CSV table of N, CA, C and O in Angstrom, one decimal:
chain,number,residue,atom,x,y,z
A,1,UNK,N,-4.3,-3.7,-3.5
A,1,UNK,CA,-5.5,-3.0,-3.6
A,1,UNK,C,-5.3,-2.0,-4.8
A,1,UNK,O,-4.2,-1.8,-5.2
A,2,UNK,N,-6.2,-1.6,-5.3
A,2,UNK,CA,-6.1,-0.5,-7.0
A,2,UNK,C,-7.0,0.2,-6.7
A,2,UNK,O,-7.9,0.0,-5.9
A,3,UNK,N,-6.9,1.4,-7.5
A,3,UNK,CA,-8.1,2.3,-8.1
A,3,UNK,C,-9.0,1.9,-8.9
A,3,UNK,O,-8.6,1.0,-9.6
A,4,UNK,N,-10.2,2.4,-9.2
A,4,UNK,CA,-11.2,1.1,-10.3
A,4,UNK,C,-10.9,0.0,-10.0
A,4,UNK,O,-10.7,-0.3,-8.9
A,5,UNK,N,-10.7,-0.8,-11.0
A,5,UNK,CA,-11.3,-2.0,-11.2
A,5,UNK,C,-9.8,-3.0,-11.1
A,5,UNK,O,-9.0,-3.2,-12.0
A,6,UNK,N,-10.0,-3.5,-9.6
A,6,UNK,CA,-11.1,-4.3,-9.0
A,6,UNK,C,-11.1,-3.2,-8.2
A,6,UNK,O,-10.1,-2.4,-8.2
A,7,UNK,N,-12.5,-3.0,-7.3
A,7,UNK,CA,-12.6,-1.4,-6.0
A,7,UNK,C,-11.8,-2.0,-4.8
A,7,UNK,O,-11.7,-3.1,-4.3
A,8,UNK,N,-11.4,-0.7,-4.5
A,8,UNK,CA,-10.5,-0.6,-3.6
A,8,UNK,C,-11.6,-1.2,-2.0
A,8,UNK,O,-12.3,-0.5,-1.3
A,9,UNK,N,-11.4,-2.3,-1.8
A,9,UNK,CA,-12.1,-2.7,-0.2
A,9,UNK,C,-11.3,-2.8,1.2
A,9,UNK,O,-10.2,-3.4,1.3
A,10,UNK,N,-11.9,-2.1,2.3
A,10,UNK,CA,-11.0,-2.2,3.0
A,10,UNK,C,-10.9,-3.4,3.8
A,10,UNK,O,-9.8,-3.6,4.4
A,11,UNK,N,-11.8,-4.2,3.9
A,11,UNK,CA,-12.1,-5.8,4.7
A,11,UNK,C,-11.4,-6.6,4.1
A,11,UNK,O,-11.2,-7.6,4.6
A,12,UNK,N,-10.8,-6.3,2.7
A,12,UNK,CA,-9.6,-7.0,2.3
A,12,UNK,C,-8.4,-6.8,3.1
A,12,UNK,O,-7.8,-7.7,3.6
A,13,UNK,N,-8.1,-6.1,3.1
A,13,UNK,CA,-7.1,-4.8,3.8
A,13,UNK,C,-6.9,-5.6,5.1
A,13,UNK,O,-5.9,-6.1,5.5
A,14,UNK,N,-8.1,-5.6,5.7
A,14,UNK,CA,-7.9,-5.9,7.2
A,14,UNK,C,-7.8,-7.5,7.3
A,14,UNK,O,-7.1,-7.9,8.2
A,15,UNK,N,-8.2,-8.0,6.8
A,15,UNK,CA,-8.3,-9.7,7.1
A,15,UNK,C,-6.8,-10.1,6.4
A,15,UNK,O,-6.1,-10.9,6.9
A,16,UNK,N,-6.3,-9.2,5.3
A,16,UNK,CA,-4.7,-9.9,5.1
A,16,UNK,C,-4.0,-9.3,6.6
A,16,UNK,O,-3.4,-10.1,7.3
A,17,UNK,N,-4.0,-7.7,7.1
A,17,UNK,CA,-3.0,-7.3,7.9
A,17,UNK,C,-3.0,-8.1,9.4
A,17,UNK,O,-2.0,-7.9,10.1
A,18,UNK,N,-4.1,-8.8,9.8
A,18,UNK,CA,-4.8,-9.7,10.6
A,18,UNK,C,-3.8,-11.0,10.6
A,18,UNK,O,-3.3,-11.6,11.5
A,19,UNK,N,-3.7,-11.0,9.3
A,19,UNK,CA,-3.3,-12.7,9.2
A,19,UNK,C,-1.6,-12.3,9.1
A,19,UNK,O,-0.8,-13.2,9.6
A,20,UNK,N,-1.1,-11.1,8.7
A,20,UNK,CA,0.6,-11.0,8.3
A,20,UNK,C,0.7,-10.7,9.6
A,20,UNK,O,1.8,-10.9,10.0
A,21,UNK,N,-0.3,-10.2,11.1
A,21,UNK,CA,0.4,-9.8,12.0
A,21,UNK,C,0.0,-10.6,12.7
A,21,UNK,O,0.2,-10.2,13.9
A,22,UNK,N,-0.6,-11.8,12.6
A,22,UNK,CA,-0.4,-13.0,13.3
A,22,UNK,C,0.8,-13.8,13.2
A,22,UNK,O,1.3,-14.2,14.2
A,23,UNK,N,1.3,-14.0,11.4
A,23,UNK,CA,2.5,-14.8,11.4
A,23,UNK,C,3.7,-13.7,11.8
A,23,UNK,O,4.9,-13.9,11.5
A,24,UNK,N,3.2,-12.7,12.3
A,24,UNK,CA,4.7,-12.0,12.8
A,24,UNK,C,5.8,-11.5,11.4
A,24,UNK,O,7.0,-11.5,11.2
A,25,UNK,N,4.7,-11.0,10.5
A,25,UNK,CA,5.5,-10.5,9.3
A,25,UNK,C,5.3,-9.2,9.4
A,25,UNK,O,4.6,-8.7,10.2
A,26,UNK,N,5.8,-8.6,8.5
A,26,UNK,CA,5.7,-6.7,8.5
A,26,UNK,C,5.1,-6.4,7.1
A,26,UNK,O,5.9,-6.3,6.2
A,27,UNK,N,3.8,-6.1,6.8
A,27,UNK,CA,3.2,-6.1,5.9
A,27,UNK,C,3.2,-4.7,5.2
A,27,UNK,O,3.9,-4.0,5.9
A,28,UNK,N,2.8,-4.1,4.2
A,28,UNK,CA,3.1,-3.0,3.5
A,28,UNK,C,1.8,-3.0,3.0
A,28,UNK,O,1.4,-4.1,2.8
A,29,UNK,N,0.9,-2.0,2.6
A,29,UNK,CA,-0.3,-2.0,1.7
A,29,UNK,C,0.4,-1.2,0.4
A,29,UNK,O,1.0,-0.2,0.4
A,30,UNK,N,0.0,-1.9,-0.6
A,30,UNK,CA,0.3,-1.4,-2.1
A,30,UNK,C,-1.1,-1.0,-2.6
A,30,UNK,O,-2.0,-1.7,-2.6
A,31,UNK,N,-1.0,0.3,-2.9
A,31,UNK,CA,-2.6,0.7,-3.9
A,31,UNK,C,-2.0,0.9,-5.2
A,31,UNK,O,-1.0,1.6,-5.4
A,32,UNK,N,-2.7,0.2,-6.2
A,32,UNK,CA,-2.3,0.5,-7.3
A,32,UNK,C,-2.9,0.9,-8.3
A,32,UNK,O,-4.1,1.1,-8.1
A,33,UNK,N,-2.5,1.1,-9.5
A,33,UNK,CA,-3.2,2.1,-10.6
A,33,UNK,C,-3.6,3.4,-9.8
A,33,UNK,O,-4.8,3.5,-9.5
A,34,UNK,N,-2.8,4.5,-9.5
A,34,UNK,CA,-3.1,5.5,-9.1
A,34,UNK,C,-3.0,6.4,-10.4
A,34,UNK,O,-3.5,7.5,-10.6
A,35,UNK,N,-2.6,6.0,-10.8
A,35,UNK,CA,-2.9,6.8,-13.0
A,35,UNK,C,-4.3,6.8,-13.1
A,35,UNK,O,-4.8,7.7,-13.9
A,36,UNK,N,-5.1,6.2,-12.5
A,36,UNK,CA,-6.7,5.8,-13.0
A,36,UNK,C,-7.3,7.2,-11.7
A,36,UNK,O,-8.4,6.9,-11.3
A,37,UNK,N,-6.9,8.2,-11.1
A,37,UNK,CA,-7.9,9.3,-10.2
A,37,UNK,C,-8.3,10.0,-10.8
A,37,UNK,O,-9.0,10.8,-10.2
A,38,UNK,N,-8.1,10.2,-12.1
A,38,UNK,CA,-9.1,10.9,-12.3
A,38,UNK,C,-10.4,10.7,-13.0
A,38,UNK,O,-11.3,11.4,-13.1
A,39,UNK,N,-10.2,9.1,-13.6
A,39,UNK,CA,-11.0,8.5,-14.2
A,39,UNK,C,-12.3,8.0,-13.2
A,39,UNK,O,-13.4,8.0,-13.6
A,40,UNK,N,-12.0,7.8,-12.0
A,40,UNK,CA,-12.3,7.6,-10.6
A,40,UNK,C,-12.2,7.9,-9.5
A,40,UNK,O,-11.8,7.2,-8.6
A,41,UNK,N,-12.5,9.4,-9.4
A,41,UNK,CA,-12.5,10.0,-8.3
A,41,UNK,C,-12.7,9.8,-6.8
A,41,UNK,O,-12.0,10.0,-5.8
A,42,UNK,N,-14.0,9.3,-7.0
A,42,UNK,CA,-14.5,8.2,-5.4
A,42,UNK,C,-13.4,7.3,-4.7
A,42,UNK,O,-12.9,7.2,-3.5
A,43,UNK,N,-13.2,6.6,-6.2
A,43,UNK,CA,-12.3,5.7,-5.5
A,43,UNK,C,-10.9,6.3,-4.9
A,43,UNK,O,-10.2,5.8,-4.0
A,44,UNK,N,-10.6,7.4,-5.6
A,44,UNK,CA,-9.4,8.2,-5.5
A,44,UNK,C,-8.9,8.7,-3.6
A,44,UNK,O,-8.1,8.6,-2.7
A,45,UNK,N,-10.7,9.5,-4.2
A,45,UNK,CA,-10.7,9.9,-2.3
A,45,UNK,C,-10.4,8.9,-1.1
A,45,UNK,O,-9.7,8.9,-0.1
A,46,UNK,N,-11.4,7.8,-1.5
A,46,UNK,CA,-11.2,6.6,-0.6
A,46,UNK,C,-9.6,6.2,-0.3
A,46,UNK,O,-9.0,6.1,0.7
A,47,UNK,N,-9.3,6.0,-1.8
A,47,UNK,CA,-7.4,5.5,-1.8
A,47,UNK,C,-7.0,6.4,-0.6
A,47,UNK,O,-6.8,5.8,0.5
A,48,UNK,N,-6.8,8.1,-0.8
A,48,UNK,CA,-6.2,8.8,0.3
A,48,UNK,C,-6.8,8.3,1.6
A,48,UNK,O,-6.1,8.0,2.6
A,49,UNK,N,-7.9,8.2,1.4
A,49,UNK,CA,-8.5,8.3,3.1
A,49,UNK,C,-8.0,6.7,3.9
A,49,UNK,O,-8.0,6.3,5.0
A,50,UNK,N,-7.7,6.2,2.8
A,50,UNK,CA,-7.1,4.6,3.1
A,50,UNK,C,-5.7,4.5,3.7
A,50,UNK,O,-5.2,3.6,4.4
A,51,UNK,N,-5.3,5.8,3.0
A,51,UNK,CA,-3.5,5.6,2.8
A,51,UNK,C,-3.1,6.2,4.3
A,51,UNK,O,-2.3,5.8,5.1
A,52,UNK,N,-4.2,7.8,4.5
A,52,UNK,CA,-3.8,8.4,5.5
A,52,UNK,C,-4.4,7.3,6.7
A,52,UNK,O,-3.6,7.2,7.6
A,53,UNK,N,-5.4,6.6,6.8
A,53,UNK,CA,-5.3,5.8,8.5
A,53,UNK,C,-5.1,4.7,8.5
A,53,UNK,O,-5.6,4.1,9.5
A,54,UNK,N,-4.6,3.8,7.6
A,54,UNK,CA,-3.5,3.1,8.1
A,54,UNK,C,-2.0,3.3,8.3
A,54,UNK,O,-1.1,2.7,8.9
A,55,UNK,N,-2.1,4.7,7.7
A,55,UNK,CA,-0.5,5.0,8.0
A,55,UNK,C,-0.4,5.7,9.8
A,55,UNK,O,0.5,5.6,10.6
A,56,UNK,N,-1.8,6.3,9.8
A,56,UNK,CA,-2.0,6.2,11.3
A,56,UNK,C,-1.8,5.7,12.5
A,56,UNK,O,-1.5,6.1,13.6
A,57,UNK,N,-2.2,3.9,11.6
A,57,UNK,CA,-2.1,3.1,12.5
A,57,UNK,C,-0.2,2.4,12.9
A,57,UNK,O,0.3,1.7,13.8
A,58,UNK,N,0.3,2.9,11.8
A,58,UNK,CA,1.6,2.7,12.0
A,58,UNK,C,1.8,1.8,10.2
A,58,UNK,O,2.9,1.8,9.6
A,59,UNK,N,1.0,1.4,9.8
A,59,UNK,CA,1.4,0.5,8.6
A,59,UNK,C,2.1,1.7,7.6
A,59,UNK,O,1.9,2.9,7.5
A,60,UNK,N,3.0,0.5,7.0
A,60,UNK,CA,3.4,1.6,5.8
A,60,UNK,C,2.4,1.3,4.4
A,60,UNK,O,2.0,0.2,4.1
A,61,UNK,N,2.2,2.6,3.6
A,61,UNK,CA,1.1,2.2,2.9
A,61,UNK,C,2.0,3.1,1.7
A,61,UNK,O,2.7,4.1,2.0
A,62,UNK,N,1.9,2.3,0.2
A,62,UNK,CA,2.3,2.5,-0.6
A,62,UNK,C,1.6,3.0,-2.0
A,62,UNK,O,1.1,2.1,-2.6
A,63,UNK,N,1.5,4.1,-2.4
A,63,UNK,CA,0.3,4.2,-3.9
A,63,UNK,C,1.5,3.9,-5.6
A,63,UNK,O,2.3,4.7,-6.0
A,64,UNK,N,1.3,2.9,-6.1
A,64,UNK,CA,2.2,3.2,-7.8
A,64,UNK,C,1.0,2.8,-8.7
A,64,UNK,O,-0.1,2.3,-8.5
A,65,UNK,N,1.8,3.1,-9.8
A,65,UNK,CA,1.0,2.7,-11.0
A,65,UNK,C,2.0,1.8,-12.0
A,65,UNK,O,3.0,2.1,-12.6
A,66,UNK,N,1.3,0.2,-11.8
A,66,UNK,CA,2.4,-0.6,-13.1
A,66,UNK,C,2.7,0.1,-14.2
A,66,UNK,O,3.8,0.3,-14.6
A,67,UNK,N,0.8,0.8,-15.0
A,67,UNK,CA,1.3,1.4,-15.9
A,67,UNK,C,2.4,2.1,-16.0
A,67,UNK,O,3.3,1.8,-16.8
A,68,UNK,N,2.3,3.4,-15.1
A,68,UNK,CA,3.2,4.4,-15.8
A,68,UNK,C,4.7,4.3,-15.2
A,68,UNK,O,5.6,5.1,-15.6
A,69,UNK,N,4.8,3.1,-14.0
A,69,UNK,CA,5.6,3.0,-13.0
A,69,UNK,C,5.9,4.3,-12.0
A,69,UNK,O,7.1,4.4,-11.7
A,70,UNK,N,4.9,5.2,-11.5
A,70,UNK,CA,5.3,5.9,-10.9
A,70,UNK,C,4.9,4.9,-9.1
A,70,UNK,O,4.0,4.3,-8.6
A,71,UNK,N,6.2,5.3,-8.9
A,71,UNK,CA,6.2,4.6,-7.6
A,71,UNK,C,6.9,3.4,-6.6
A,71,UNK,O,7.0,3.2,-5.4
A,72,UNK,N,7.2,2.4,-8.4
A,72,UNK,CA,7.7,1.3,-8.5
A,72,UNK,C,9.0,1.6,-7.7
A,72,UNK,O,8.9,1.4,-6.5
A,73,UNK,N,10.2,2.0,-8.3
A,73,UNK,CA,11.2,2.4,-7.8
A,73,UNK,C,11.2,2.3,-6.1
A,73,UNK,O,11.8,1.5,-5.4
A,74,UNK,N,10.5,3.3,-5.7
A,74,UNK,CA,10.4,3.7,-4.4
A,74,UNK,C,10.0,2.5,-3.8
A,74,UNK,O,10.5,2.3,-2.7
A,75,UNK,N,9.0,1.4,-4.2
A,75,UNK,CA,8.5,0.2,-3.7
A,75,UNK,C,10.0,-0.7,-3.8
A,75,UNK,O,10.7,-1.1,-2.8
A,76,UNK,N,10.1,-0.9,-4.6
A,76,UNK,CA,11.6,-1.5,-4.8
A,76,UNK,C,12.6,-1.4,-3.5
A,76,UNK,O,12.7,-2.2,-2.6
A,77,UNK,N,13.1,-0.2,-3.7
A,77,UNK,CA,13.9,0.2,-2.3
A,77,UNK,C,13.5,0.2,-0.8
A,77,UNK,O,14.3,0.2,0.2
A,78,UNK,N,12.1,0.3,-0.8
A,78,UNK,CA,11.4,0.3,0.3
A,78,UNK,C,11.3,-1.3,0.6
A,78,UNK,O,11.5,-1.6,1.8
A,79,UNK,N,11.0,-2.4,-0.2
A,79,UNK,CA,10.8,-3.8,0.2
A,79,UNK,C,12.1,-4.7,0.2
A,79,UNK,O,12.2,-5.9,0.0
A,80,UNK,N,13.1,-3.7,0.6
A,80,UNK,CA,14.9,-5.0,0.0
A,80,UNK,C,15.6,-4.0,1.1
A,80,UNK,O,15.2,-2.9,1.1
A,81,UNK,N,16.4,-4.3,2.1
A,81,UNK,CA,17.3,-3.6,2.7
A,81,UNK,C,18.5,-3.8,1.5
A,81,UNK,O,18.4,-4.3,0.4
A,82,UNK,N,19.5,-3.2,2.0
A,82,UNK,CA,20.8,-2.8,1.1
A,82,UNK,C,21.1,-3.9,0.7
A,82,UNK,O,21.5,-3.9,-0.4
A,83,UNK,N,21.1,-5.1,1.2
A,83,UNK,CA,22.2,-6.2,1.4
A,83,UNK,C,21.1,-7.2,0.4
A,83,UNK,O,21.4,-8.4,0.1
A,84,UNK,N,19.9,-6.7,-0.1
A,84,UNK,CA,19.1,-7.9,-0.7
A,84,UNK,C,18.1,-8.2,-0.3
A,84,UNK,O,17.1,-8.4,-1.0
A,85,UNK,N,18.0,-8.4,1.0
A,85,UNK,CA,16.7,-8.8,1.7
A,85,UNK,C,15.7,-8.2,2.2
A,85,UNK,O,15.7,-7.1,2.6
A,86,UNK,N,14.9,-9.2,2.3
A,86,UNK,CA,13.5,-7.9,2.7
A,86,UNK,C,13.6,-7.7,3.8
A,86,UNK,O,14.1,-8.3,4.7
A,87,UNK,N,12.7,-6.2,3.8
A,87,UNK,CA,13.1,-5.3,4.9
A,87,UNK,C,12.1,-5.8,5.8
A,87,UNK,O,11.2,-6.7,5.7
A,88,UNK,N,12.6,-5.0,7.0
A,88,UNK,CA,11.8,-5.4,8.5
A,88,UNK,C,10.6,-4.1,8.7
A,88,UNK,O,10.3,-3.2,7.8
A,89,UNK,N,10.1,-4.2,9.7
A,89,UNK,CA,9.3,-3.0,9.7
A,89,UNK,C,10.1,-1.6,9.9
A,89,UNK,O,9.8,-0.4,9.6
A,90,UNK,N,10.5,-1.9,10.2
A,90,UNK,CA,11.6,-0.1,10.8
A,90,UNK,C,11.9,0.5,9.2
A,90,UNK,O,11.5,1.6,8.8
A,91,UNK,N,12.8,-0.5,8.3
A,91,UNK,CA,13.0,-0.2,7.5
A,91,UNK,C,12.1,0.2,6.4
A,91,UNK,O,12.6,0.9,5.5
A,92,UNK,N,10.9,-0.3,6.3
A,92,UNK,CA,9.7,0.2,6.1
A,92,UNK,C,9.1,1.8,6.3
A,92,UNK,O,8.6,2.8,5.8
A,93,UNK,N,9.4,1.4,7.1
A,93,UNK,CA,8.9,2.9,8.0
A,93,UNK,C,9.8,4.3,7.8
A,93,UNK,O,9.5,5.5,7.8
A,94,UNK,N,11.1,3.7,7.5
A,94,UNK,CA,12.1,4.9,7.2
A,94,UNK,C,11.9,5.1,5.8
A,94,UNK,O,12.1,6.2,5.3
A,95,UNK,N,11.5,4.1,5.1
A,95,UNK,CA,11.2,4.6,3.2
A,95,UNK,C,9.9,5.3,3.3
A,95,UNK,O,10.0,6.4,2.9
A,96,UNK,N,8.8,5.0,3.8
A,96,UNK,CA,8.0,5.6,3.7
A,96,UNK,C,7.3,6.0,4.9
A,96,UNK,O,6.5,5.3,5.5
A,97,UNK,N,7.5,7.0,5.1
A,97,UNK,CA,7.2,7.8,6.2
A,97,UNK,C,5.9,8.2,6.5
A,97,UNK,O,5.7,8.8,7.5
C-alpha cells in the first residue's frame, strides 16, 4: 500500500490479509512512500489511522519510503530471522511492536 498514487485502500488490505490468513502465513502490511505526507495529507492521516488498527488487530504494519529508504532496514530485519529465513509472526511482532 503507498501514500498518493496509487491511494491507499483498505479492501485491498483486507482481501490479501483474508487470503495470507487462510494459507496460514503471517502477513506484514508495508505502506509506502511515506516521504510523500506532506504532499498528501489525507492520505497521510488515513496511512496513520491504517497503521494504528491493524496494529490493533494484532498485524504488524510497516511505513518506508524506497525513495529515501527510511525504513527499509528495519523492514529488512523485521522479514528474515537471524539464520536467513523469514520470520514467523512472533518475530514480527518483536521488530515491530
Amino acid at each position: 500500500m503507498s501514500i498518493g498514487e496509487p491511494c491507499l485502500r483498505t479492501s485491498i488490505i483486507d482481501r490479501y490479509l483474508v487470503a495470507a490468513e487462510k494459507g496460514n502465513l503471517h502477513p506484514a502490511i508495508v505502506i509506502n512512500k511515506i516521504d510523500l505526507q506532506e504532499k498528501y495529507p489525507e492520505e497521510s492521516s488515513l496511512a496513520k489511522e491504517v497503521k494504528r488498527l491493524y496494529q490493533s488487530l494484532g498485524f504488524c504494519v510497516i511505513t518506508v519510503s524506497a525513495r529515501t529508504g527510511e525504513g527499509l532496514e528495519q523492514l529488512k530485519a523485521g522479514l528474515l530471522n537471524t539464520d536467513g529465513r523469514a520470520a514467523n509472526r512472533s518475530h514480527l511482532q518483536a521488530q515491530f511492536p
